Amino acid sequence: MTASSTKRNKAARIAGYIWRRHGGTLLALAAIALFLGAWELVAVGLKKEYMLPRFSAVCVAFGRLWGTPSFYRDTFATLLRAICGFAIAFFAGAAMGVAGGVFSKFRAFCKPLVAFFRAAPTMGLTLVIMVWLRAKYTPVCIGFLMVFPVIYTTVADSIATAPRDLLQMAKVYRMPLSKQIRYIYVPHAVPMMFSACSTAFALNIKATVSAEILAHTVGSIGVHMTNAAADLLDGTAMLFAWLLVAVLLSVLAECLLKLIERLCLRRYGNAIV
Amino acid sequence: MRLSDLGFAYGDKVIFDHLHLTLEEGAITAVLGDSGVGKTTLLHLLAGIVPPDYGRIDKRNVGYMFQEPRLLPTLDVLHNLLAVPSIDEAGAKRWLEAVGLGDSLKLLPHQLSGGMAQRVSMARAFAAECDLLLMDEPFRGLDLSLQAKLHEVFAALWREANTTTVMVTHDVDEAVALAGRVLVLRGSPASVVYDGTVADKEVARAAVRAALTSPVPILR
């Protein structure tokens, strides 16, 4: 075997290792690069900044955002509204989900209400809520209405589908309810809840920003988007930059949830996957 | 222990209708019968998992070895036993030692082999200090050498505990090897078509096989 073929084999092995370990990440990066490349090409070809700004212009606008004090204040305010809506929906959904999972009659009673909030258009609900609440509370309420059905359904389903064989075993050995909750219901519900929270928080950010746009909530990502859209000369790049901020918030929240999930699962090995 | 005038149905399907049964204290009774005849239902009734539609069953502290080990997935071997209120740490360790798992206390259920998990289930059933042990084909699906080993472990533990035991099985050899008395349930609703003690294993084996395969239920 020659020295060059040994080198080639080693390089192939390293490439194979990288592909096996990071193939998914590499493909995702390739997709982003392809998308941005296509964007840049179309923007250059179109030559209409107000319709589709170049990606480089969006990056400049995004960079400019970081230099303005209102960026931090208003992004934080939007995030706080989203977190408030999520937290209230989480606790209310979990409490009612427990009742729905335990009492099938209660679940039947709640079914039409939950189905209504699942199906109702976000914009329509926002318009209704705007009549009842002040602009700064409307996004919180809309976030709540988007997240609540997801959490409620997940908790109720996780209780209704708790492993019957383990519950039978617990009944035979007269295990107290506190232990049944801790060792049977919670481990069964945790993976479902993380998945639901991840979906719900992304939905929540979208709904909160949409409600801010419609309600003209002062000091919010939504109102900055409205203002940027009104500025035909320089606004579109800024609009895309704010859109990027909203997406980043969603991605960061998902990463945070994934991290918490990983820490929780590490506690149990692979037992509850 | 008595089951008097017992009746139970799943919807329209009557499983037991006025069934009478007496279980001998401190003995192993094996229950055999066709699939779906109500063997597991009988165990569920004895364990109080389902109540009878009518009739009476003496209430007991029950230990149960299910077909699958049914261990709590997030707890290690030792804490799976300690999750049962009637088991203390010393008792748990003693019974785990007795089933040969003294050095596996910290393992989680997904780290155990099928045989090890079933031994944990066995230790849990004995450590619960029950006065009625129910077994629902706990050795089914294990390879023959492992089955034989678990039979040995079970027999040794049972001699020490001497608990009244009802064992459901499809395996005539297993029933004759472990039990002192064999019942065969057949028909719908189920009735006892064979009830015999195991004095001579060969004779008992032949009689149970005949009861299981006979087209016309025979009552002895």
PDB file of C-alpha atoms in Angstrom, chain A residues 164-166 168-169 171-176 179 182-184 187 267-272, chain B residues 44 48-49 60-61 63-64 66 70-75 82-83 85 108 110 124-125 128:
ATOM      1  CA  ARG A 164     -52.438   0.410  32.526  1.00  0.00           C
ATOM      2  CA  ASP A 165     -50.167  -2.500  33.375  1.00  0.00           C
ATOM      3  CA  LEU A 166     -48.165  -0.387  35.825  1.00  0.00           C
ATOM      4  CA  GLN A 168     -52.667  -2.452  37.872  1.00  0.00           C
ATOM      5  CA  MET A 169     -49.406  -3.379  39.582  1.00  0.00           C
ATOM      6  CA  LYS A 171     -53.243  -1.170  42.709  1.00  0.00           C
ATOM      7  CA  VAL A 172     -52.293  -4.735  43.632  1.00  0.00           C
ATOM      8  CA  TYR A 173     -49.447  -3.536  45.851  1.00  0.00           C
ATOM      9  CA  ARG A 174     -51.553  -0.686  47.317  1.00  0.00           C
ATOM     10  CA  MET A 175     -49.129   1.991  46.168  1.00  0.00           C
ATOM     11  CA  PRO A 176     -50.286   5.444  47.356  1.00  0.00           C
ATOM     12  CA  LYS A 179     -46.123   7.428  44.320  1.00  0.00           C
ATOM     13  CA  ARG A 182     -44.395  10.399  40.745  1.00  0.00           C
ATOM     14  CA  TYR A 183     -43.372   7.048  39.276  1.00  0.00           C
ATOM     15  CA  ILE A 184     -46.061   6.260  36.681  1.00  0.00           C
ATOM     16  CA  PRO A 187     -42.500   9.738  33.645  1.00  0.00           C
ATOM     17  CA  ARG A 267     -31.525  11.943  35.410  1.00  0.00           C
ATOM     18  CA  TYR A 268     -33.254   8.734  34.301  1.00  0.00           C
ATOM     19  CA  GLY A 269     -30.862   7.404  31.655  1.00  0.00           C
ATOM     20  CA  ASN A 270     -33.057   6.250  28.763  1.00  0.00           C
ATOM     21  CA  ALA A 271     -35.821   5.053  31.045  1.00  0.00           C
ATOM     22  CA  ILE A 272     -38.513   7.485  29.975  1.00  0.00           C
TER      23      ILE A 272
ATOM     24  CA  HIS B  44     -57.607 -10.282  38.594  1.00  0.00           C
ATOM     25  CA  GLY B  48     -59.076  -7.131  43.507  1.00  0.00           C
ATOM     26  CA  ILE B  49     -58.103  -5.542  40.178  1.00  0.00           C
ATOM     27  CA  ARG B  60     -55.966 -11.024  51.176  1.00  0.00           C
ATOM     28  CA  ASN B  61     -52.667  -9.150  50.947  1.00  0.00           C
ATOM     29  CA  GLY B  63     -48.328 -10.400  45.675  1.00  0.00           C
ATOM     30  CA  TYR B  64     -48.503 -10.670  41.905  1.00  0.00           C
ATOM     31  CA  PHE B  66     -47.360 -10.688  36.023  1.00  0.00           C
ATOM     32  CA  ARG B  70     -44.025  -4.481  35.304  1.00  0.00           C
ATOM     33  CA  LEU B  71     -41.174  -2.573  36.906  1.00  0.00           C
ATOM     34  CA  LEU B  72     -41.286   1.196  37.362  1.00  0.00           C
ATOM     35  CA  PRO B  73     -39.034   2.464  34.539  1.00  0.00           C
ATOM     36  CA  THR B  74     -37.457   5.396  36.376  1.00  0.00           C
ATOM     37  CA  LEU B  75     -36.529   3.522  39.546  1.00  0.00           C
ATOM     38  CA  LEU B  82     -39.176   0.079  48.100  1.00  0.00           C
ATOM     39  CA  ALA B  83     -41.997   1.729  46.118  1.00  0.00           C
ATOM     40  CA  PRO B  85     -45.428   0.404  50.963  1.00  0.00           C
ATOM     41  CA  LEU B 108     -32.504   0.578  36.047  1.00  0.00           C
ATOM     42  CA  HIS B 110     -33.955  -1.035  30.910  1.00  0.00           C
ATOM     43  CA  ARG B 124     -41.049  -7.897  44.937  1.00  0.00           C
ATOM     44  CA  ALA B 125     -43.868 -10.444  45.209  1.00  0.00           C
ATOM     45  CA  ALA B 128     -44.362  -7.726  49.966  1.00  0.00           C
TER      46      ALA B 128
END
